[in-house]
PDB file of C-alpha atoms in Angstrom:
ATOM      1  CA  UNK A   1     199.507 -85.303  29.568  1.00  0.00           C
ATOM      2  CA  UNK A   2     197.588 -83.815  26.651  1.00  0.00           C
ATOM      3  CA  UNK A   3     194.221 -82.161  26.596  1.00  0.00           C
ATOM      4  CA  UNK A   4     192.245 -81.140  23.545  1.00  0.00           C
ATOM      5  CA  UNK A   5     190.195 -77.982  23.571  1.00  0.00           C
ATOM      6  CA  UNK A   6     187.314 -77.967  21.123  1.00  0.00           C
ATOM      7  CA  UNK A   7     183.595 -78.554  20.820  1.00  0.00           C
ATOM      8  CA  UNK A   8     181.942 -81.319  22.803  1.00  0.00           C
ATOM      9  CA  UNK A   9     181.101 -83.072  19.525  1.00  0.00           C
ATOM     10  CA  UNK A  10     184.213 -82.826  17.305  1.00  0.00           C
ATOM     11  CA  UNK A  11     182.433 -84.499  14.385  1.00  0.00           C
ATOM     12  CA  UNK A  12     180.197 -81.444  14.143  1.00  0.00           C
ATOM     13  CA  UNK A  13     183.162 -79.189  13.455  1.00  0.00           C
ATOM     14  CA  UNK A  14     183.529 -78.928   9.701  1.00  0.00           C
ATOM     15  CA  UNK A  15     186.493 -76.558   9.803  1.00  0.00           C
ATOM     16  CA  UNK A  16     188.232 -74.944  12.737  1.00  0.00           C
ATOM     17  CA  UNK A  17     191.296 -74.768  14.969  1.00  0.00           C
ATOM     18  CA  UNK A  18     191.815 -76.949  18.024  1.00  0.00           C
ATOM     19  CA  UNK A  19     194.424 -76.434  20.728  1.00  0.00           C
ATOM     20  CA  UNK A  20     196.097 -79.434  22.294  1.00  0.00           C
ATOM     21  CA  UNK A  21     197.353 -78.512  25.759  1.00  0.00           C
ATOM     22  CA  UNK A  22     200.182 -80.069  27.761  1.00  0.00           C
ATOM     23  CA  UNK A  23     200.725 -79.476  31.494  1.00  0.00           C
ATOM     24  CA  UNK A  24     204.357 -78.619  32.253  1.00  0.00           C
ATOM     25  CA  UNK A  25     204.107 -77.479  35.882  1.00  0.00           C
ATOM     26  CA  UNK A  26     201.829 -76.563  38.746  1.00  0.00           C
ATOM     27  CA  UNK A  27     201.714 -74.597  41.967  1.00  0.00           C
ATOM     28  CA  UNK A  28     199.701 -72.082  43.937  1.00  0.00           C
ATOM     29  CA  UNK A  29     198.886 -68.536  42.848  1.00  0.00           C
ATOM     30  CA  UNK A  30     196.483 -65.682  43.443  1.00  0.00           C
ATOM     31  CA  UNK A  31     193.688 -66.126  40.913  1.00  0.00           C
ATOM     32  CA  UNK A  32     192.227 -62.756  39.819  1.00  0.00           C
ATOM     33  CA  UNK A  33     189.027 -64.466  38.718  1.00  0.00           C
ATOM     34  CA  UNK A  34     188.434 -66.317  41.975  1.00  0.00           C
ATOM     35  CA  UNK A  35     189.816 -63.490  44.116  1.00  0.00           C
ATOM     36  CA  UNK A  36     191.931 -65.791  46.283  1.00  0.00           C
ATOM     37  CA  UNK A  37     194.721 -68.348  46.426  1.00  0.00           C
ATOM     38  CA  UNK A  38     194.185 -71.322  44.116  1.00  0.00           C
ATOM     39  CA  UNK A  39     196.172 -74.128  42.546  1.00  0.00           C
ATOM     40  CA  UNK A  40     197.240 -73.712  38.925  1.00  0.00           C
ATOM     41  CA  UNK A  41     198.574 -75.675  35.988  1.00  0.00           C
ATOM     42  CA  UNK A  42     201.233 -74.121  33.809  1.00  0.00           C
ATOM     43  CA  UNK A  43     200.456 -75.245  30.278  1.00  0.00           C
ATOM     44  CA  UNK A  44     201.728 -74.987  26.746  1.00  0.00           C
ATOM     45  CA  UNK A  45     199.820 -75.940  23.612  1.00  0.00           C
ATOM     46  CA  UNK A  46     199.877 -76.418  19.894  1.00  0.00           C
ATOM     47  CA  UNK A  47     197.145 -75.353  17.521  1.00  0.00           C
ATOM     48  CA  UNK A  48     196.011 -77.588  14.702  1.00  0.00           C
ATOM     49  CA  UNK A  49     193.634 -77.054  11.809  1.00  0.00           C
ATOM     50  CA  UNK A  50     190.643 -79.397  12.230  1.00  0.00           C
ATOM     51  CA  UNK A  51     188.528 -80.674   9.341  1.00  0.00           C
ATOM     52  CA  UNK A  52     185.487 -82.799  10.189  1.00  0.00           C
ATOM     53  CA  UNK A  53     186.847 -83.336  13.684  1.00  0.00           C
ATOM     54  CA  UNK A  54     190.223 -84.608  12.455  1.00  0.00           C
ATOM     55  CA  UNK A  55     193.310 -82.536  13.437  1.00  0.00           C
ATOM     56  CA  UNK A  56     195.444 -81.990  10.359  1.00  0.00           C
ATOM     57  CA  UNK A  57     197.844 -79.123   9.734  1.00  0.00           C
ATOM     58  CA  UNK A  58     199.803 -77.626  12.684  1.00  0.00           C
ATOM     59  CA  UNK A  59     199.122 -73.921  13.239  1.00  0.00           C
ATOM     60  CA  UNK A  60     201.884 -73.100  15.697  1.00  0.00           C
ATOM     61  CA  UNK A  61     202.478 -73.076  19.445  1.00  0.00           C
ATOM     62  CA  UNK A  62     200.319 -71.422  22.113  1.00  0.00           C
ATOM     63  CA  UNK A  63     201.277 -70.222  25.566  1.00  0.00           C
ATOM     64  CA  UNK A  64     202.644 -70.774  28.004  1.00  0.00           C
ATOM     65  CA  UNK A  65     199.618 -69.930  30.110  1.00  0.00           C
ATOM     66  CA  UNK A  66     198.568 -70.332  33.725  1.00  0.00           C
ATOM     67  CA  UNK A  67     195.269 -72.146  34.175  1.00  0.00           C
ATOM     68  CA  UNK A  68     193.339 -71.988  37.449  1.00  0.00           C
ATOM     69  CA  UNK A  69     192.255 -75.465  38.525  1.00  0.00           C
ATOM     70  CA  UNK A  70     189.166 -74.016  40.239  1.00  0.00           C
ATOM     71  CA  UNK A  71     187.599 -71.681  37.677  1.00  0.00           C
ATOM     72  CA  UNK A  72     189.452 -72.888  34.575  1.00  0.00           C
ATOM     73  CA  UNK A  73     190.383 -69.344  33.518  1.00  0.00           C
ATOM     74  CA  UNK A  74     193.706 -68.924  31.720  1.00  0.00           C
ATOM     75  CA  UNK A  75     196.144 -66.056  32.306  1.00  0.00           C
ATOM     76  CA  UNK A  76     199.499 -64.857  31.039  1.00  0.00           C
ATOM     77  CA  UNK A  77     202.397 -66.144  33.111  1.00  0.00           C
ATOM     78  CA  UNK A  78     203.033 -62.703  34.640  1.00  0.00           C
ATOM     79  CA  UNK A  79     200.036 -63.403  36.893  1.00  0.00           C
ATOM     80  CA  UNK A  80     202.520 -65.412  38.971  1.00  0.00           C
ATOM     81  CA  UNK A  81     204.335 -62.166  39.827  1.00  0.00           C
ATOM     82  CA  UNK A  82     201.490 -61.326  42.199  1.00  0.00           C
ATOM     83  CA  UNK A  83     202.112 -62.932  45.596  1.00  0.00           C
ATOM     84  CA  UNK A  84     199.591 -65.295  47.102  1.00  0.00           C
ATOM     85  CA  UNK A  85     197.570 -63.998  50.032  1.00  0.00           C
ATOM     86  CA  UNK A  86     199.714 -66.050  52.406  1.00  0.00           C
ATOM     87  CA  UNK A  87     202.943 -64.751  50.902  1.00  0.00           C
ATOM     88  CA  UNK A  88     201.684 -61.160  50.853  1.00  0.00           C
ATOM     89  CA  UNK A  89     200.814 -61.327  54.557  1.00  0.00           C
ATOM     90  CA  UNK A  90     204.291 -62.627  55.350  1.00  0.00           C
ATOM     91  CA  UNK A  91     205.932 -59.885  53.258  1.00  0.00           C
ATOM     92  CA  UNK A  92     203.895 -57.192  55.020  1.00  0.00           C
ATOM     93  CA  UNK A  93     204.704 -58.630  58.444  1.00  0.00           C
ATOM     94  CA  UNK A  94     208.427 -58.789  57.644  1.00  0.00           C
ATOM     95  CA  UNK A  95     208.403 -55.242  56.264  1.00  0.00           C
ATOM     96  CA  UNK A  96     206.969 -53.726  59.437  1.00  0.00           C
ATOM     97  CA  UNK A  97     209.353 -55.799  61.558  1.00  0.00           C
ATOM     98  CA  UNK A  98     212.364 -54.582  59.557  1.00  0.00           C
ATOM     99  CA  UNK A  99     211.265 -50.939  59.720  1.00  0.00           C
ATOM    100  CA  UNK A 100     210.765 -51.182  63.491  1.00  0.00           C
ATOM    101  CA  UNK A 101     214.231 -52.676  63.965  1.00  0.00           C
ATOM    102  CA  UNK A 102     215.809 -50.032  61.748  1.00  0.00           C
ATOM    103  CA  UNK A 103     214.210 -47.152  63.641  1.00  0.00           C
ATOM    104  CA  UNK A 104     215.199 -48.670  66.977  1.00  0.00           C
ATOM    105  CA  UNK A 105     218.755 -49.160  65.757  1.00  0.00           C
ATOM    106  CA  UNK A 106     218.940 -45.523  64.671  1.00  0.00           C
ATOM    107  CA  UNK A 107     217.376 -43.936  67.741  1.00  0.00           C
ATOM    108  CA  UNK A 108     218.370 -46.331  70.489  1.00  0.00           C
ATOM    109  CA  UNK A 109     216.334 -48.626  72.697  1.00  0.00           C
ATOM    110  CA  UNK A 110     216.665 -46.902  76.080  1.00  0.00           C
ATOM    111  CA  UNK A 111     213.263 -45.188  76.120  1.00  0.00           C
ATOM    112  CA  UNK A 112     210.423 -47.512  77.239  1.00  0.00           C
ATOM    113  CA  UNK A 113     207.938 -45.564  75.094  1.00  0.00           C
ATOM    114  CA  UNK A 114     209.969 -46.317  71.974  1.00  0.00           C
ATOM    115  CA  UNK A 115     210.234 -50.000  72.797  1.00  0.00           C
ATOM    116  CA  UNK A 116     206.494 -50.217  73.469  1.00  0.00           C
ATOM    117  CA  UNK A 117     205.671 -48.420  70.209  1.00  0.00           C
ATOM    118  CA  UNK A 118     207.893 -50.806  68.259  1.00  0.00           C
ATOM    119  CA  UNK A 119     206.412 -53.882  69.915  1.00  0.00           C
ATOM    120  CA  UNK A 120     202.883 -52.622  69.266  1.00  0.00           C
ATOM    121  CA  UNK A 121     203.593 -52.106  65.561  1.00  0.00           C
ATOM    122  CA  UNK A 122     205.242 -55.502  65.149  1.00  0.00           C
ATOM    123  CA  UNK A 123     202.451 -57.307  67.000  1.00  0.00           C
ATOM    124  CA  UNK A 124     199.794 -55.560  64.936  1.00  0.00           C
ATOM    125  CA  UNK A 125     201.599 -56.695  61.783  1.00  0.00           C
ATOM    126  CA  UNK A 126     201.294 -60.337  62.790  1.00  0.00           C
ATOM    127  CA  UNK A 127     204.099 -61.216  65.208  1.00  0.00           C
ATOM    128  CA  UNK A 128     201.766 -61.681  68.168  1.00  0.00           C
ATOM    129  CA  UNK A 129     204.475 -63.045  70.469  1.00  0.00           C
ATOM    130  CA  UNK A 130     206.894 -60.154  69.946  1.00  0.00           C
ATOM    131  CA  UNK A 131     208.356 -58.657  73.134  1.00  0.00           C
ATOM    132  CA  UNK A 132     210.677 -55.790  73.996  1.00  0.00           C
ATOM    133  CA  UNK A 133     213.360 -58.251  75.021  1.00  0.00           C
ATOM    134  CA  UNK A 134     213.197 -60.000  71.664  1.00  0.00           C
ATOM    135  CA  UNK A 135     213.638 -56.772  69.710  1.00  0.00           C
ATOM    136  CA  UNK A 136     216.523 -55.567  71.850  1.00  0.00           C
ATOM    137  CA  UNK A 137     218.239 -58.937  71.666  1.00  0.00           C
ATOM    138  CA  UNK A 138     217.819 -59.044  67.904  1.00  0.00           C
ATOM    139  CA  UNK A 139     219.275 -55.558  67.486  1.00  0.00           C
ATOM    140  CA  UNK A 140     222.270 -56.520  69.604  1.00  0.00           C
ATOM    141  CA  UNK A 141     222.777 -59.656  67.542  1.00  0.00           C
ATOM    142  CA  UNK A 142     222.486 -57.737  64.285  1.00  0.00           C
ATOM    143  CA  UNK A 143     224.953 -55.136  65.532  1.00  0.00           C
ATOM    144  CA  UNK A 144     227.502 -57.887  66.123  1.00  0.00           C
ATOM    145  CA  UNK A 145     227.039 -59.197  62.572  1.00  0.00           C
ATOM    146  CA  UNK A 146     228.934 -56.835  60.305  1.00  0.00           C
ATOM    147  CA  UNK A 147     227.152 -58.165  57.257  1.00  0.00           C
ATOM    148  CA  UNK A 148     223.712 -57.159  58.470  1.00  0.00           C
ATOM    149  CA  UNK A 149     222.065 -54.118  59.981  1.00  0.00           C
ATOM    150  CA  UNK A 150     223.020 -52.104  61.845  1.00  0.00           C
ATOM    151  CA  UNK A 151     226.676 -51.389  61.137  1.00  0.00           C
ATOM    152  CA  UNK A 152     229.008 -49.466  63.417  1.00  0.00           C
ATOM    153  CA  UNK A 153     231.316 -46.558  62.789  1.00  0.00           C
ATOM    154  CA  UNK A 154     234.680 -46.849  64.488  1.00  0.00           C
ATOM    155  CA  UNK A 155     234.713 -43.144  65.341  1.00  0.00           C
ATOM    156  CA  UNK A 156     232.135 -42.007  67.952  1.00  0.00           C
ATOM    157  CA  UNK A 157     232.109 -38.507  66.464  1.00  0.00           C
ATOM    158  CA  UNK A 158     230.198 -39.681  63.413  1.00  0.00           C
ATOM    159  CA  UNK A 159     228.213 -42.464  64.989  1.00  0.00           C
ATOM    160  CA  UNK A 160     224.590 -42.292  65.905  1.00  0.00           C
ATOM    161  CA  UNK A 161     223.454 -42.858  69.446  1.00  0.00           C
ATOM    162  CA  UNK A 162     224.726 -46.236  70.783  1.00  0.00           C
ATOM    163  CA  UNK A 163     227.353 -46.181  68.026  1.00  0.00           C
ATOM    164  CA  UNK A 164     224.952 -47.357  65.351  1.00  0.00           C
ATOM    165  CA  UNK A 165     225.417 -46.457  61.718  1.00  0.00           C
ATOM    166  CA  UNK A 166     221.759 -45.654  60.926  1.00  0.00           C
ATOM    167  CA  UNK A 167     222.176 -44.791  57.275  1.00  0.00           C
ATOM    168  CA  UNK A 168     225.004 -47.107  56.226  1.00  0.00           C
ATOM    169  CA  UNK A 169     225.018 -49.464  53.300  1.00  0.00           C
ATOM    170  CA  UNK A 170     224.101 -52.573  55.306  1.00  0.00           C
ATOM    171  CA  UNK A 171     220.992 -50.948  56.757  1.00  0.00           C
ATOM    172  CA  UNK A 172     219.879 -49.536  53.421  1.00  0.00           C
ATOM    173  CA  UNK A 173     220.244 -52.938  51.770  1.00  0.00           C
ATOM    174  CA  UNK A 174     218.221 -54.613  54.515  1.00  0.00           C
ATOM    175  CA  UNK A 175     215.376 -52.131  54.168  1.00  0.00           C
ATOM    176  CA  UNK A 176     215.338 -52.311  50.382  1.00  0.00           C
ATOM    177  CA  UNK A 177     215.300 -56.117  50.447  1.00  0.00           C
ATOM    178  CA  UNK A 178     212.251 -56.130  52.715  1.00  0.00           C
ATOM    179  CA  UNK A 179     210.310 -53.245  51.172  1.00  0.00           C
ATOM    180  CA  UNK A 180     211.013 -53.107  47.433  1.00  0.00           C
ATOM    181  CA  UNK A 181     209.362 -56.457  46.543  1.00  0.00           C
ATOM    182  CA  UNK A 182     206.300 -55.452  48.561  1.00  0.00           C
ATOM    183  CA  UNK A 183     205.843 -51.875  47.330  1.00  0.00           C
ATOM    184  CA  UNK A 184     204.373 -52.645  43.851  1.00  0.00           C
ATOM    185  CA  UNK A 185     201.584 -54.673  45.454  1.00  0.00           C
ATOM    186  CA  UNK A 186     200.527 -51.941  47.895  1.00  0.00           C
ATOM    187  CA  UNK A 187     198.172 -49.056  47.262  1.00  0.00           C
ATOM    188  CA  UNK A 188     199.660 -45.613  48.018  1.00  0.00           C
ATOM    189  CA  UNK A 189     197.845 -45.569  51.355  1.00  0.00           C
ATOM    190  CA  UNK A 190     199.422 -48.907  52.258  1.00  0.00           C
ATOM    191  CA  UNK A 191     202.938 -47.693  51.502  1.00  0.00           C
ATOM    192  CA  UNK A 192     202.332 -44.536  53.501  1.00  0.00           C
ATOM    193  CA  UNK A 193     201.013 -46.586  56.420  1.00  0.00           C
ATOM    194  CA  UNK A 194     204.286 -48.495  56.739  1.00  0.00           C
ATOM    195  CA  UNK A 195     206.290 -45.271  56.675  1.00  0.00           C
ATOM    196  CA  UNK A 196     204.017 -43.695  59.308  1.00  0.00           C
ATOM    197  CA  UNK A 197     204.393 -46.691  61.588  1.00  0.00           C
ATOM    198  CA  UNK A 198     208.134 -46.131  61.561  1.00  0.00           C
ATOM    199  CA  UNK A 199     207.599 -42.425  62.167  1.00  0.00           C
ATOM    200  CA  UNK A 200     205.418 -43.072  65.217  1.00  0.00           C
ATOM    201  CA  UNK A 201     208.093 -45.323  66.716  1.00  0.00           C
ATOM    202  CA  UNK A 202     210.709 -42.606  66.204  1.00  0.00           C
ATOM    203  CA  UNK A 203     208.448 -39.939  67.735  1.00  0.00           C
ATOM    204  CA  UNK A 204     207.516 -41.999  70.772  1.00  0.00           C
ATOM    205  CA  UNK A 205     210.307 -40.397  72.834  1.00  0.00           C
ATOM    206  CA  UNK A 206     210.355 -36.945  71.247  1.00  0.00           C
ATOM    207  CA  UNK A 207     211.274 -35.228  67.966  1.00  0.00           C
ATOM    208  CA  UNK A 208     213.079 -37.086  65.213  1.00  0.00           C
ATOM    209  CA  UNK A 209     216.800 -37.526  65.611  1.00  0.00           C
ATOM    210  CA  UNK A 210     218.824 -36.958  62.426  1.00  0.00           C
ATOM    211  CA  UNK A 211     219.621 -40.680  62.320  1.00  0.00           C
ATOM    212  CA  UNK A 212     215.940 -41.551  62.500  1.00  0.00           C
ATOM    213  CA  UNK A 213     215.118 -39.128  59.690  1.00  0.00           C
ATOM    214  CA  UNK A 214     217.776 -40.780  57.537  1.00  0.00           C
ATOM    215  CA  UNK A 215     216.315 -44.218  58.189  1.00  0.00           C
ATOM    216  CA  UNK A 216     212.778 -43.039  57.448  1.00  0.00           C
ATOM    217  CA  UNK A 217     213.960 -41.378  54.234  1.00  0.00           C
ATOM    218  CA  UNK A 218     215.432 -44.733  53.210  1.00  0.00           C
ATOM    219  CA  UNK A 219     212.112 -46.399  54.042  1.00  0.00           C
ATOM    220  CA  UNK A 220     210.313 -43.895  51.826  1.00  0.00           C
ATOM    221  CA  UNK A 221     212.647 -44.530  48.901  1.00  0.00           C
ATOM    222  CA  UNK A 222     212.308 -48.299  49.241  1.00  0.00           C
ATOM    223  CA  UNK A 223     208.509 -47.936  49.255  1.00  0.00           C
ATOM    224  CA  UNK A 224     208.626 -45.792  46.087  1.00  0.00           C
ATOM    225  CA  UNK A 225     207.355 -42.702  47.914  1.00  0.00           C
ATOM    226  CA  UNK A 226     208.783 -39.521  46.433  1.00  0.00           C
ATOM    227  CA  UNK A 227     210.976 -37.409  48.783  1.00  0.00           C
ATOM    228  CA  UNK A 228     208.437 -34.585  48.878  1.00  0.00           C
ATOM    229  CA  UNK A 229     205.672 -36.906  50.027  1.00  0.00           C
ATOM    230  CA  UNK A 230     208.000 -38.549  52.543  1.00  0.00           C
ATOM    231  CA  UNK A 231     208.797 -35.142  54.072  1.00  0.00           C
ATOM    232  CA  UNK A 232     205.106 -34.253  54.109  1.00  0.00           C
ATOM    233  CA  UNK A 233     204.135 -37.479  55.864  1.00  0.00           C
ATOM    234  CA  UNK A 234     206.905 -37.240  58.445  1.00  0.00           C
ATOM    235  CA  UNK A 235     205.934 -33.656  59.210  1.00  0.00           C
ATOM    236  CA  UNK A 236     202.267 -34.587  59.529  1.00  0.00           C
ATOM    237  CA  UNK A 237     203.132 -37.479  61.871  1.00  0.00           C
ATOM    238  CA  UNK A 238     204.582 -34.985  64.366  1.00  0.00           C
ATOM    239  CA  UNK A 239     201.241 -33.225  64.740  1.00  0.00           C
ATOM    240  CA  UNK A 240     198.868 -36.163  64.306  1.00  0.00           C
ATOM    241  CA  UNK A 241     198.075 -38.372  67.306  1.00  0.00           C
ATOM    242  CA  UNK A 242     198.957 -42.018  66.716  1.00  0.00           C
TER     243      UNK A 242
END
């Protein structure tokens, strides 16, 4: 499919350059011009010198570009790096869910206040049907899967409460996978909000346990929050009502 870009009346163009576009793909993206999710065409083109409306000499390739089918604006292909609104909502929901599970795994699930705080955070993020039983069951299932969080130390002397390995490699990978792709698309206040939600879950049954602090430090790193700011936020959470 080829499309010519030029004046409405080519015969009026004595001398100029016309671009002939070809659509090579399509999809959905977040259009900065429209301010929402739109369909797009991915297009490449070739420029030609036009004399009296007749394309003559080639002037080289153009693109690729991303063209919004709604407003017609064209963007560099890196615009596709920005998630759609639907995808962004899912990423945010999954991030809060992962942080809640990680904090519960580190501090234990015995305290009802902790379970309620975790459920409240996960529901507010978008999992409206989340229950305490679901979170506990998921943590137990993840604990049995050595390839996912949380891991277990064989020696109780170095294990966290309930035998969980709160700061092991598996847990760190899980948090980074959920948070790192999201962090560049969040304002600083948004990144801090996710960290503080984890902090409030940890504080629901009393001061931070060392394992919980380790998990929250990992959350801060994954969200690209510097260690000093992470410490400041976790300290402030202890004195600020949720």
